[in-house]
Coordinates of C-alpha atoms in Angstrom, one line a residue:
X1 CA -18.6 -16.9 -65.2
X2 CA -21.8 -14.9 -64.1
X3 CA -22.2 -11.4 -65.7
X4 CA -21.0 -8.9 -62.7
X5 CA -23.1 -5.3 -63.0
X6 CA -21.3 -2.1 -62.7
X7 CA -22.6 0.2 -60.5
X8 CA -22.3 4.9 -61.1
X9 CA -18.7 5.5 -61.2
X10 CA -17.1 9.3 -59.3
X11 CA -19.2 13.0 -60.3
X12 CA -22.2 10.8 -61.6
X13 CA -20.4 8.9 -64.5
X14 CA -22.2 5.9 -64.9
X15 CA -21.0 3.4 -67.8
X16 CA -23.2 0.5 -67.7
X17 CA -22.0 -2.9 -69.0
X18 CA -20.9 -6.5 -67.3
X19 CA -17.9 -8.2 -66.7
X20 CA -18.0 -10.3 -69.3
X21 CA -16.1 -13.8 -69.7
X22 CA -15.4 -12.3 -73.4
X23 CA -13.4 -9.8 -71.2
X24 CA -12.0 -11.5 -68.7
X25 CA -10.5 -14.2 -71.5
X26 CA -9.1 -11.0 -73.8
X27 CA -7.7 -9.6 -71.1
X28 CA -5.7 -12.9 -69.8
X29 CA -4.5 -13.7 -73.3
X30 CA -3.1 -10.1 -73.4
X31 CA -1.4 -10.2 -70.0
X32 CA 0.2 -13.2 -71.4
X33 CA 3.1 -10.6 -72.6
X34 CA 3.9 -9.7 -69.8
X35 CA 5.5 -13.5 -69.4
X36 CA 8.6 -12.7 -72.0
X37 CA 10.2 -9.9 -69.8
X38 CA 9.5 -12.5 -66.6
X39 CA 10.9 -15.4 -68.2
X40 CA 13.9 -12.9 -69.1
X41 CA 14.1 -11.7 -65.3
X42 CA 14.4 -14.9 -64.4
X43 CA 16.5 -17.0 -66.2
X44 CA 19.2 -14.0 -67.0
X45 CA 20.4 -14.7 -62.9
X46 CA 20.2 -18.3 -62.6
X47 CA 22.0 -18.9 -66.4
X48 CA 24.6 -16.4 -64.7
X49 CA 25.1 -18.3 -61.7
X50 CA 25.8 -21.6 -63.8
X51 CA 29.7 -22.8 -63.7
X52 CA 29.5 -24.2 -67.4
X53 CA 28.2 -21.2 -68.7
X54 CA 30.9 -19.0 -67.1
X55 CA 33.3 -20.9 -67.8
X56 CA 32.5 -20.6 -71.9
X57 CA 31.6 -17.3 -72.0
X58 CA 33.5 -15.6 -68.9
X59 CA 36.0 -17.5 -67.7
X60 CA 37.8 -14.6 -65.7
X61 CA 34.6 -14.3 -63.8
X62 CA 34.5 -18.3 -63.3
X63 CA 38.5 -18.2 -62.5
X64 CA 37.7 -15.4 -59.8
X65 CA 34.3 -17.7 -58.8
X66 CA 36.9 -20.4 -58.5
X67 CA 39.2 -19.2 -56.0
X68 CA 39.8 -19.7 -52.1
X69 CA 36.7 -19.1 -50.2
X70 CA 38.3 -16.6 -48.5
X71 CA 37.7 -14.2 -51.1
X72 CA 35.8 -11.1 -50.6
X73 CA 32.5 -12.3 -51.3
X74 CA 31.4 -8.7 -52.1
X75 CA 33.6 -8.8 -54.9
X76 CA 33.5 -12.3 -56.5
X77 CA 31.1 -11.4 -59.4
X78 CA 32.3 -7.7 -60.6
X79 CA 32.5 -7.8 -64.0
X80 CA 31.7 -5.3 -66.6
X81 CA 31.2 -7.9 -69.3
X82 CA 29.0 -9.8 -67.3
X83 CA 26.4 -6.8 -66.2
X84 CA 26.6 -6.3 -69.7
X85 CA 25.0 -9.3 -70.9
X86 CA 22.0 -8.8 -68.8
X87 CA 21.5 -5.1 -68.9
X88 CA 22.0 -5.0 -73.1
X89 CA 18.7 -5.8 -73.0
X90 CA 17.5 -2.9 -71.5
X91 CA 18.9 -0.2 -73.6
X92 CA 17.2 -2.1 -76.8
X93 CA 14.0 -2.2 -75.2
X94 CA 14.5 1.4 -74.2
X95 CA 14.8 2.4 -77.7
X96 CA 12.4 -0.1 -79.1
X97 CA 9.8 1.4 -76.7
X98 CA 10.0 4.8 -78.7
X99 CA 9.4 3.4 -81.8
X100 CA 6.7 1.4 -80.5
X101 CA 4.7 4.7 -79.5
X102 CA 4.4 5.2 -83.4
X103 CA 3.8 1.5 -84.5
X104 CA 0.3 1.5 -81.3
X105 CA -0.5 4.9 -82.1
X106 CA -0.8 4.6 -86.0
X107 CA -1.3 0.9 -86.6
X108 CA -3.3 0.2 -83.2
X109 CA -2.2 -2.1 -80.0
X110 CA -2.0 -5.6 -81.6
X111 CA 0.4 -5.4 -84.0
X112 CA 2.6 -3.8 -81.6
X113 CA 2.3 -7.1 -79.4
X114 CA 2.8 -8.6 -82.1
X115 CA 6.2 -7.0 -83.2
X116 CA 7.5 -8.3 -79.6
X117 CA 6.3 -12.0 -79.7
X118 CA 8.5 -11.9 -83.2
X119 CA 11.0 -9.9 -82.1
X120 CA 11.7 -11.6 -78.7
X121 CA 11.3 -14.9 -80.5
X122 CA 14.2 -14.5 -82.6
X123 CA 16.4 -13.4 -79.7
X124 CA 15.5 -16.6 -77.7
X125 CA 16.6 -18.7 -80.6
X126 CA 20.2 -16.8 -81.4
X127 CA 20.9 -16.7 -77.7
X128 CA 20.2 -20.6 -77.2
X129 CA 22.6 -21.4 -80.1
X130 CA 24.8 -18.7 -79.0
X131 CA 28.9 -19.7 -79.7
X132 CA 30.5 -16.1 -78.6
X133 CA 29.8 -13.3 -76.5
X134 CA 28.7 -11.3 -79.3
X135 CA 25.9 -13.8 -80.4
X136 CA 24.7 -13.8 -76.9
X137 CA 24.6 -9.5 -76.9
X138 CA 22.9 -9.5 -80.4
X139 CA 20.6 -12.0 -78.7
X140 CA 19.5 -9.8 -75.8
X141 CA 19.3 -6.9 -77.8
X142 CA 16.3 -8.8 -79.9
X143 CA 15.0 -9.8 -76.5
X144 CA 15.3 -5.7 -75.4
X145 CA 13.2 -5.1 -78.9
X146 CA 10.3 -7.5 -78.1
X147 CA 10.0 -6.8 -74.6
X148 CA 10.0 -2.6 -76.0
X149 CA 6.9 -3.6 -78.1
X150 CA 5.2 -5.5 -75.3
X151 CA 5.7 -3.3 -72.4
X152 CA 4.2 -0.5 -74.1
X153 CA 1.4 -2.0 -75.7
X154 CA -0.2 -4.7 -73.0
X155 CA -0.5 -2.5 -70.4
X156 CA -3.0 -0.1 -72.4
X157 CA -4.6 -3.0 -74.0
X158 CA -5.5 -4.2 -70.6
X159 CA -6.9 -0.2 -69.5
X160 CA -8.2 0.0 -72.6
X161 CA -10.3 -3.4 -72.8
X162 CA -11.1 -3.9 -68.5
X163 CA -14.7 -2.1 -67.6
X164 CA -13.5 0.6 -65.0
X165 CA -14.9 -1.0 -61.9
X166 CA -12.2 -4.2 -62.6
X167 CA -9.6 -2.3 -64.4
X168 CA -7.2 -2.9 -61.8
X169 CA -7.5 -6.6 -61.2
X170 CA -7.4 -7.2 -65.3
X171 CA -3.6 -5.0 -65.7
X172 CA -2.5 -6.2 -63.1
X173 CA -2.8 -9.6 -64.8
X174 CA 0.3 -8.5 -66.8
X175 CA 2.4 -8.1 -63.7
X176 CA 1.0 -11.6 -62.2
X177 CA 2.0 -12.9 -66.0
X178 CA 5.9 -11.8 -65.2
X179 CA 5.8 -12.9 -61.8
X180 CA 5.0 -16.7 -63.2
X181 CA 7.5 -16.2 -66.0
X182 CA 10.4 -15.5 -63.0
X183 CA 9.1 -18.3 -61.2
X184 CA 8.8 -20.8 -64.2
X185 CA 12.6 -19.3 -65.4
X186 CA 13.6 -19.7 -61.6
X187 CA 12.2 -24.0 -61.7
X188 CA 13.7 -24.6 -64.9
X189 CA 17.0 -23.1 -64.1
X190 CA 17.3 -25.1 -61.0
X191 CA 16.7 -28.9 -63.6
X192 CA 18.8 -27.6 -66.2
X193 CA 21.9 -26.6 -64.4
X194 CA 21.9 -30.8 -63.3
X195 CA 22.0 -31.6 -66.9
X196 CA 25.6 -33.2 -67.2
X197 CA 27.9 -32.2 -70.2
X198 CA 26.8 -28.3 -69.0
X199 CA 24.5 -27.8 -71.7
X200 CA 21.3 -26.7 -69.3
X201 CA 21.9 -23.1 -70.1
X202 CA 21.2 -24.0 -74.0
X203 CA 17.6 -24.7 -72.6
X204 CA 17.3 -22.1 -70.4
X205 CA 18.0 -19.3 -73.1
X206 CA 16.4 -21.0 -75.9
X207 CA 13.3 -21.7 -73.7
X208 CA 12.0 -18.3 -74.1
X209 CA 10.5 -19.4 -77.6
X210 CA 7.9 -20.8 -75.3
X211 CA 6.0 -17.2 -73.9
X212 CA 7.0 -15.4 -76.9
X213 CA 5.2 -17.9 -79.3
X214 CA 2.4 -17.2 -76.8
X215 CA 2.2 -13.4 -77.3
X216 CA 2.5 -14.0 -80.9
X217 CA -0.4 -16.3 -81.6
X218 CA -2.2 -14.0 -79.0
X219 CA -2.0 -11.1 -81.0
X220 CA -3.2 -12.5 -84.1
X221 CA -6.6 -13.7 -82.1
X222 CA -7.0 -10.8 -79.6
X223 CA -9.6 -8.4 -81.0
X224 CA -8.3 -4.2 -80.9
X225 CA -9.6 -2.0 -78.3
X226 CA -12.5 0.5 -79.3
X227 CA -10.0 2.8 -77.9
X228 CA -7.8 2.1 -80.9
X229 CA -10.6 1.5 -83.8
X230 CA -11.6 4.8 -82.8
X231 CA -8.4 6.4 -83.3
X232 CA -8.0 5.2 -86.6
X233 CA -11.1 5.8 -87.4
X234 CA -13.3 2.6 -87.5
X235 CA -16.3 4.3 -85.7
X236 CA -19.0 1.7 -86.4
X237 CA -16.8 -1.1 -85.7
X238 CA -15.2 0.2 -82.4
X239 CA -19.4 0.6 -81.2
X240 CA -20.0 -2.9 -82.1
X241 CA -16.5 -4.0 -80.2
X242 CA -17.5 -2.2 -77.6
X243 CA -21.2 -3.4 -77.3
X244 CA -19.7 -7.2 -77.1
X245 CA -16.8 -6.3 -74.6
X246 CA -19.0 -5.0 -72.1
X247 CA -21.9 -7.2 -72.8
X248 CA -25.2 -4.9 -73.3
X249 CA -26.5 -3.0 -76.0
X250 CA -26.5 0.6 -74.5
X251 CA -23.1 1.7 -74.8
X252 CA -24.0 5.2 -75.9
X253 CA -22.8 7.3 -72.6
X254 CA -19.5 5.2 -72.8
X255 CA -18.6 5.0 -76.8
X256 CA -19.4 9.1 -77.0
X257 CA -17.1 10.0 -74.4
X258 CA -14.3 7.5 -76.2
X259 CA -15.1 9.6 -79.3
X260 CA -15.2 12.9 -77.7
X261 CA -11.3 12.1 -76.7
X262 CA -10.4 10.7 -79.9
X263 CA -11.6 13.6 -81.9
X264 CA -9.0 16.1 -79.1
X265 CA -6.6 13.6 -79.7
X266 CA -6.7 14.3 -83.5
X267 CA -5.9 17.8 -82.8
X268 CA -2.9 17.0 -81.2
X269 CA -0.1 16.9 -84.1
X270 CA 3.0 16.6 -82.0
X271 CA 1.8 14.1 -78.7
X272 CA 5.7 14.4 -77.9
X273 CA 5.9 17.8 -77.5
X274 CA 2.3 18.2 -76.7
X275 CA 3.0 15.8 -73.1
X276 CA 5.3 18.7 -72.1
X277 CA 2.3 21.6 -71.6
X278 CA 1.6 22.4 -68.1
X279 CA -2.1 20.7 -68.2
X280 CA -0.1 17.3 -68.6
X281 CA 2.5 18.4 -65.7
X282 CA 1.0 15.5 -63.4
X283 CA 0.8 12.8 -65.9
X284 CA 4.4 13.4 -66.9
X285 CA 5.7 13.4 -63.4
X286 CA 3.7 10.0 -62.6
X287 CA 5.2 8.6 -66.2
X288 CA 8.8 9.7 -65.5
X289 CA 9.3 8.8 -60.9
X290 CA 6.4 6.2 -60.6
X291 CA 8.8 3.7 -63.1
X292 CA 11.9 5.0 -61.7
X293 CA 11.0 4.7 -58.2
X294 CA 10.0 0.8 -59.2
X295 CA 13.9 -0.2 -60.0
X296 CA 14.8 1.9 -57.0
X297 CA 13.0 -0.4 -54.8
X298 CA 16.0 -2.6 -55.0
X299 CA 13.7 -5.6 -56.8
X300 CA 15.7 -6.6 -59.7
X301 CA 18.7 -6.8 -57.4
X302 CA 17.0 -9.6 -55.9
X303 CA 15.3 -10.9 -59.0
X304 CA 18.1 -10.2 -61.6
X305 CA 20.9 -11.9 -59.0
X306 CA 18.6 -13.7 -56.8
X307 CA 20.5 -16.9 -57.5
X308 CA 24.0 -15.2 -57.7
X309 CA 22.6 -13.0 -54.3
X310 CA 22.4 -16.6 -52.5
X311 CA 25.8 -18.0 -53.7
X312 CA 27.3 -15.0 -51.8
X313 CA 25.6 -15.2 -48.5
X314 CA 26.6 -19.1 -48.1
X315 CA 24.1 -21.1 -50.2
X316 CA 25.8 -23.5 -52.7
X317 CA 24.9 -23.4 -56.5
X318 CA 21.9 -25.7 -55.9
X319 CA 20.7 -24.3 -52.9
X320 CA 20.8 -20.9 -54.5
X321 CA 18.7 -21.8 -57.7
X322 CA 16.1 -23.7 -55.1
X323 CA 16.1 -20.1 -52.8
X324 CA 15.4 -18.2 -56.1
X325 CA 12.5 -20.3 -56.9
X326 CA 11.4 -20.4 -53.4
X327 CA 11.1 -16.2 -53.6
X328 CA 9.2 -17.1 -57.3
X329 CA 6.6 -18.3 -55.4
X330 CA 6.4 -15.8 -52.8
X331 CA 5.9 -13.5 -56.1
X332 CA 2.7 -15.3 -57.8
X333 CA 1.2 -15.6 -54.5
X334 CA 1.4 -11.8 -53.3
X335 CA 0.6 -10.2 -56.9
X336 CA -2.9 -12.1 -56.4
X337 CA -3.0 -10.6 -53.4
X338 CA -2.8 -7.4 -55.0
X339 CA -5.4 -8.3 -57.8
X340 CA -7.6 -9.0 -55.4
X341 CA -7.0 -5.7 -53.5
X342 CA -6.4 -3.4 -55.7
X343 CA -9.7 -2.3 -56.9
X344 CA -11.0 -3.4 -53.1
X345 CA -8.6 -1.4 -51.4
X346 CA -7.2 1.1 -53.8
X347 CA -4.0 2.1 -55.1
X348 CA -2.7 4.2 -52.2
X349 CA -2.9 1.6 -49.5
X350 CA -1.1 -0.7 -51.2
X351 CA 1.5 1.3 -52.0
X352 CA 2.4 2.8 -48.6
X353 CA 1.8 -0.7 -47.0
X354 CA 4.6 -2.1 -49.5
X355 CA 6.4 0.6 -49.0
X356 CA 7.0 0.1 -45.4
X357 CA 7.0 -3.6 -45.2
X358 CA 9.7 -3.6 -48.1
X359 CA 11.7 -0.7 -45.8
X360 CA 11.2 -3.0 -42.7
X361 CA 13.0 -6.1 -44.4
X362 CA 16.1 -4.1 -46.5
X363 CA 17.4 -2.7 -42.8
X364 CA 16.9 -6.2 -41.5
X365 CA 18.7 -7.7 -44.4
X366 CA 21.6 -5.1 -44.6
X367 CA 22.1 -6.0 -40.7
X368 CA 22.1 -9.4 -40.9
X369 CA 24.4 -9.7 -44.2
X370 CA 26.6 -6.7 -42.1
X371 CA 26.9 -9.0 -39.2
X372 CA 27.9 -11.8 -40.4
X373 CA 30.2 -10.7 -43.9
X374 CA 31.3 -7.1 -42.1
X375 CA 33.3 -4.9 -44.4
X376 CA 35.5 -7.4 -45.9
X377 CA 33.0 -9.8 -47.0
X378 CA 34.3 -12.7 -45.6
X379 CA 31.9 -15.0 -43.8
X380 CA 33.5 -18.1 -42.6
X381 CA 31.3 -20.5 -41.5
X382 CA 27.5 -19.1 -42.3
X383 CA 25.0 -21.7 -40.0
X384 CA 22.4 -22.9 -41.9
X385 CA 19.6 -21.0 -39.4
X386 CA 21.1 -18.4 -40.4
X387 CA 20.8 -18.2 -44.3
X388 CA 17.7 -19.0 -43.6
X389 CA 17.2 -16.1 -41.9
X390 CA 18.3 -13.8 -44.7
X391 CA 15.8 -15.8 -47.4
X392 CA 13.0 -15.2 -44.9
X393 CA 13.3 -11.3 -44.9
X394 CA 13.9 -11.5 -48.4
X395 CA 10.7 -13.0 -49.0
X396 CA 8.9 -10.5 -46.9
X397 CA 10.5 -8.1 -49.2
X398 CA 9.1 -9.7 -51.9
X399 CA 5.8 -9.9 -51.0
X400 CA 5.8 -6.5 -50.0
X401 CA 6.6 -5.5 -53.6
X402 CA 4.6 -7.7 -55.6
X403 CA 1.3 -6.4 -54.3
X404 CA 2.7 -2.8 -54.5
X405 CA 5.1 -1.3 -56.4
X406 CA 5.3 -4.5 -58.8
X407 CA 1.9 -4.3 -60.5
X408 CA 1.1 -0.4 -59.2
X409 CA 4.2 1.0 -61.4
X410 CA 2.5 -0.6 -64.2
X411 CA -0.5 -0.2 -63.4
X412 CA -1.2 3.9 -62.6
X413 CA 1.0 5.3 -65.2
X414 CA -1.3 2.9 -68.0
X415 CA -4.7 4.9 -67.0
X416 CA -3.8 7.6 -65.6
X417 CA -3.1 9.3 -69.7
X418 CA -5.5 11.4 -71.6
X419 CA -5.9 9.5 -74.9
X420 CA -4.1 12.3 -76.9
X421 CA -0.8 11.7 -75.1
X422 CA -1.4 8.3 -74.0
X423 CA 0.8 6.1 -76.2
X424 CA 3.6 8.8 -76.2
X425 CA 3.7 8.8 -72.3
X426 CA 3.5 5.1 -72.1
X427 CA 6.8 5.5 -74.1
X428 CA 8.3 7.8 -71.8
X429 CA 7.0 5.3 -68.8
X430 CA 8.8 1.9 -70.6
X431 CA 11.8 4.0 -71.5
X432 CA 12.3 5.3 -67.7
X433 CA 11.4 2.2 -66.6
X434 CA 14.6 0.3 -69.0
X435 CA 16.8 3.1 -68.2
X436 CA 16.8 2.3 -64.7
X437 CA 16.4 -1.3 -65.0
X438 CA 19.9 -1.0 -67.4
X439 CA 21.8 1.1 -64.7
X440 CA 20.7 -0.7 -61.9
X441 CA 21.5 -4.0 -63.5
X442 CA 24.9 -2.3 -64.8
X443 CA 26.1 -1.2 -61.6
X444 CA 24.9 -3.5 -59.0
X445 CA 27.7 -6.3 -58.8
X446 CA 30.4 -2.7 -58.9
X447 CA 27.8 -1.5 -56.1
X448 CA 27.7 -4.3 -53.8
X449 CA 31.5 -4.5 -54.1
X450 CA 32.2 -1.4 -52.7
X451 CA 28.7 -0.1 -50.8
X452 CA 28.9 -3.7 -49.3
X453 CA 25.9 -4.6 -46.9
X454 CA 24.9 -0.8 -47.0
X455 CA 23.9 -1.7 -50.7
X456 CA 20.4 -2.3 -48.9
X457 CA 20.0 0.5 -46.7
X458 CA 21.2 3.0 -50.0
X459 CA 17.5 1.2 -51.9
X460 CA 15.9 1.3 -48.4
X461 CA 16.7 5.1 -48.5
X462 CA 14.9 5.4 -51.8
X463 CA 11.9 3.7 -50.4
X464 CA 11.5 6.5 -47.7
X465 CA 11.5 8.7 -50.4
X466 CA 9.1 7.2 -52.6
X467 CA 6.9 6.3 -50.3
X468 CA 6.4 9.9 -48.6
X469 CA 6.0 10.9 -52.4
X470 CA 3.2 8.5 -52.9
X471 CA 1.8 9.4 -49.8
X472 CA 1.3 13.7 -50.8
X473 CA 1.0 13.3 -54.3
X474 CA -0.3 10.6 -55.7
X475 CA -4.4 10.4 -55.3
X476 CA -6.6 7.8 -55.8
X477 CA -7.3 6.3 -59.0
X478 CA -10.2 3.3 -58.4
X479 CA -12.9 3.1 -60.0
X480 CA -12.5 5.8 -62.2
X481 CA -13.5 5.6 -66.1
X482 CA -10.6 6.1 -68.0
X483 CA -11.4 8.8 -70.1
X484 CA -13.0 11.0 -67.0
X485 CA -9.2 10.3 -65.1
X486 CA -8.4 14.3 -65.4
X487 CA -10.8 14.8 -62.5
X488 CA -8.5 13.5 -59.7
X489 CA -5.9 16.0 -60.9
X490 CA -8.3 19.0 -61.1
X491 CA -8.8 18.5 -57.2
X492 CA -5.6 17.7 -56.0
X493 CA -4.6 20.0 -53.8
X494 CA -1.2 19.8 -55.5
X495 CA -1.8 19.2 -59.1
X496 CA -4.8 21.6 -59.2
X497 CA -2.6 24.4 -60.3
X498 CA -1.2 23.3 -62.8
X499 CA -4.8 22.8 -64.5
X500 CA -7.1 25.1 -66.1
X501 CA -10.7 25.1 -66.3
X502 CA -10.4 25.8 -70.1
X503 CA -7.9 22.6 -70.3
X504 CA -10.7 20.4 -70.0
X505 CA -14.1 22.2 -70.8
X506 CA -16.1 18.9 -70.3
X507 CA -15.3 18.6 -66.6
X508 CA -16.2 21.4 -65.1
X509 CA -19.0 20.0 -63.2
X510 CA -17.6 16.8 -61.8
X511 CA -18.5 16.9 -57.8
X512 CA -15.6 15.3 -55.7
X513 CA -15.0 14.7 -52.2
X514 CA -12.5 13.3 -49.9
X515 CA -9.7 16.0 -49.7
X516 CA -8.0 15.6 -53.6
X517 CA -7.0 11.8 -52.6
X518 CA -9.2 10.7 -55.1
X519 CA -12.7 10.5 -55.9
X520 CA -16.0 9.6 -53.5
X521 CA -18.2 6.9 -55.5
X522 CA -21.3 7.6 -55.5

């Protein structure tokens, strides 16, 4: 791969240095974690939808499964028990997450990717030999720890490592990294569940030794981000890391700033505390709605139940799996839409385009499902066209998200945080992100029983909302240096006022343009 030059970044900061193929390889290995909570995504629906697997582990969910057609299709899944296997998950990770903070902070980002290869390893393995209920929760809450570790470290590996001019294309590897894990979780589901004797889901569960075996042998190989050596002091070592990342010699400009923020970092005893003064007011508001606002999109409805999603609206158990992996593909294909874009066409477009496309197709979906189900969620005969109908929209949804909100809500939080507060807010952007993910995965199937069809126009509601927040207070990140971030907040015409000049002494004399939506390069 040729050596691409980087050119002065915003208010004269000018970081020279190539992206190299060192780089571009680190960075791919790393986004590798982000194919554990994919894989999990994935396969959690499509082992759900599977009769033999019911019937072992819920059989009053496959009894009710099992009844006349007739039945309120709405309705046919509620159970408590059965939310609860998926969503355990996401209280672990959630508390995982916090702990992780520490473990990236003290002991730097690999071995915290390395805790969640481990970690997430042992879950796959007690969930594919799983004999009870409880051996499959125990399971999932191992799965919850590892994907804790990853999710907080990979992103800021990725910010961390990318030179500023790609950083958007290399995180949002991570996201493309989940979006293959649903897909390859979404393929194997639909073979395994034809496996006679009903012992597919075995395979599916106990598959995910594959990615996390991945993280973990990346971890040990990946080198640690300047970032990190600098924080724990390794000075020397982090220049000479940082010389070979970006592929020249004169690193000076760069490696001082990097130590400038390490040495305010130090002073910061309590980052936890610390991320609640006002100069950090925009940084905690971005960390706290930007992951909330993700699960509000509705997504893991359609990821998490995709297969389950189908059953209801007429497709058989098959056809389901195959519509699930049909909307896989849609995923891998748009998220490399967005890493093309996204340092191209900057973070703001693509998030109000998603926003609206993914609006567009939720009122189309809740009118079609309305139509044809009505309030008591019985369809009779569903034509074919029709079904067909519903998957298309749902596509369009998904596209819509995976080159927006999908990689964005991983993405802006990960380097948009001062490296004093940044593994601490990280925390508090994985934990908001699981706590959402666990409600929204907990009350979905209750949900959709009683909100019906309107179950899509209540997340098409939250898309309004989060895309007319984007839209005034969210300014534009590209091809801005990491450490020199607190620029875009010091000329928002929002966020300004909750900044000093004294907060940040060094950045007095940035020049910006362009109205507080985000830097002018120069």
């Amino acid at each position: 791969m040729p050596a691409v030059g980087m050119g002065p970044g915003p208010g004269g900061k000018a970081y020279p240095g190539n992206l190299t193929l060192y780089v571009t390889v680190t960075c791919m290995v790393a986004a590798m974690g982000g194919l554990i909570f994919g894989y999990d995504i994935g396969i959690s629906g499509g082992v759900t939808s599977m009769d033999s697997f019911l019937k072992k582990f819920f059989p009053s969910v496959y009894r009710k499964e099992q009844e006349d057609s007739s039945t309120n299709q709405y309705c046919k899944f509620d159970s408590q028990t059965l939310t609860m296997f998926t969503s355990s998950l996401y209280l672990a990770a959630l508390i995982s997450s916090i702990v992780a903070s520490t473990v990236t902070r003290t002991f730097g980002r690999k071995l915290s990717m390395l805790f969640g290869g481990v970690l997430f390893c042992a879950g796959a393995l007690i969930n594919g030999f799983a004999q009870a209920v409880w051996m499959l929760i125990l399971g999932r809450i191992l799965l919850g720890f590892g994907i804790g570790f990853a999710n907080q470290s990979v992103p800021l590996y990725l910010s961390e490592m990318a030179p500023y001019k790609y950083r958007g294309a290399l995180n949002i590897g991570f996201q493309l990294s989940i979006t293959i894990g649903i897909l390859v979780a979404n393929v194997l589901n639909y073979f395994f569940a034809k496996i006679k004797g009903g012992w597919g889901w075995r395979l599916s569960l106990g598959g995910a030794v594959v990615p996390a075996l991945i993280i973990t042998i990346g971890a040990l190989v990946l080198p640690e981000t300047p970032n990190s050596m600098i924080e724990r002091g390794k000075t020397e070592e982090a220049k000479n890391k940082l010389k070979r990342i970006r592929g020249i010699d004169n690193v000076d400009e760069e490696f001082d700033d990097l130590v400038a923020a390490s040495d305010e970092s130090k002073m910061v005893e309590h980052p936890w505390s610390n991320l609640l003064r006002r100069k950090y007011r925009p940084q905690l508001t971005m960390a706290i709605l930007i992951p909330c606002f993700q699960q509000l999109t509705g997504i893991n409805v359609i990821m998490f139940y995709a297969p389950v999603l189908f059953k209801t609206i007429g497709f058989g158990g098959d056809a389901s799996l195959m519509s699930a992996v049909i909307t896989g593909i849609v995923n891998v294909a748009a998220t490399a839409v967005s890493i093309y874009g996204v340092d191209k066409w900057g973070r703001r477009f693509l998030f109000l385009e998603g926003g609206t496309q993914m609006l567009i197709c939720q009122i189309a979906v809740a009118a079609c499902i309305g139509a044809k189900f009505g309030i008591q969620g019985e369809p009779g005969n569903l034509p074919k066209w029709y079904a067909i109908v519903v998957v298309l929209f749902i596509c369009i949804y998904v596209a819509g998200f995976a080159w927006s909100w999908g990689p964005l809500g991983w993405l802006v939080p990960s380097e948009i945080f001062p490296l004093e507060i940044r593994s601490a807010a990280q925390s508090i952007n994985v934990s908001m992100n699981m706590i959402f993910t666990f409600i929204i995965a907990q009350i979905f199937l209750t949900l959709l029983c009683h909100l019906k069809f309107g179950l899509f126009i209540f997340f098409a509601f939250w898309v309004v909302v989060m895309t007319i927040f984007i839209f005034f207070f969210l300014p534009e990140t590209k091809n801005i240096p990491i450490e020199e971030m607190v620029v875009i907040w010091k000329k928002h015409w929002f966020w300004s006022r909750f900044i000093a000049d004294d907060d940040y002494p060094g950045h007095r004399a940035v020049e910006m343009g362009n109205g507080g939506n985000g830097p002018k390069s120069v």
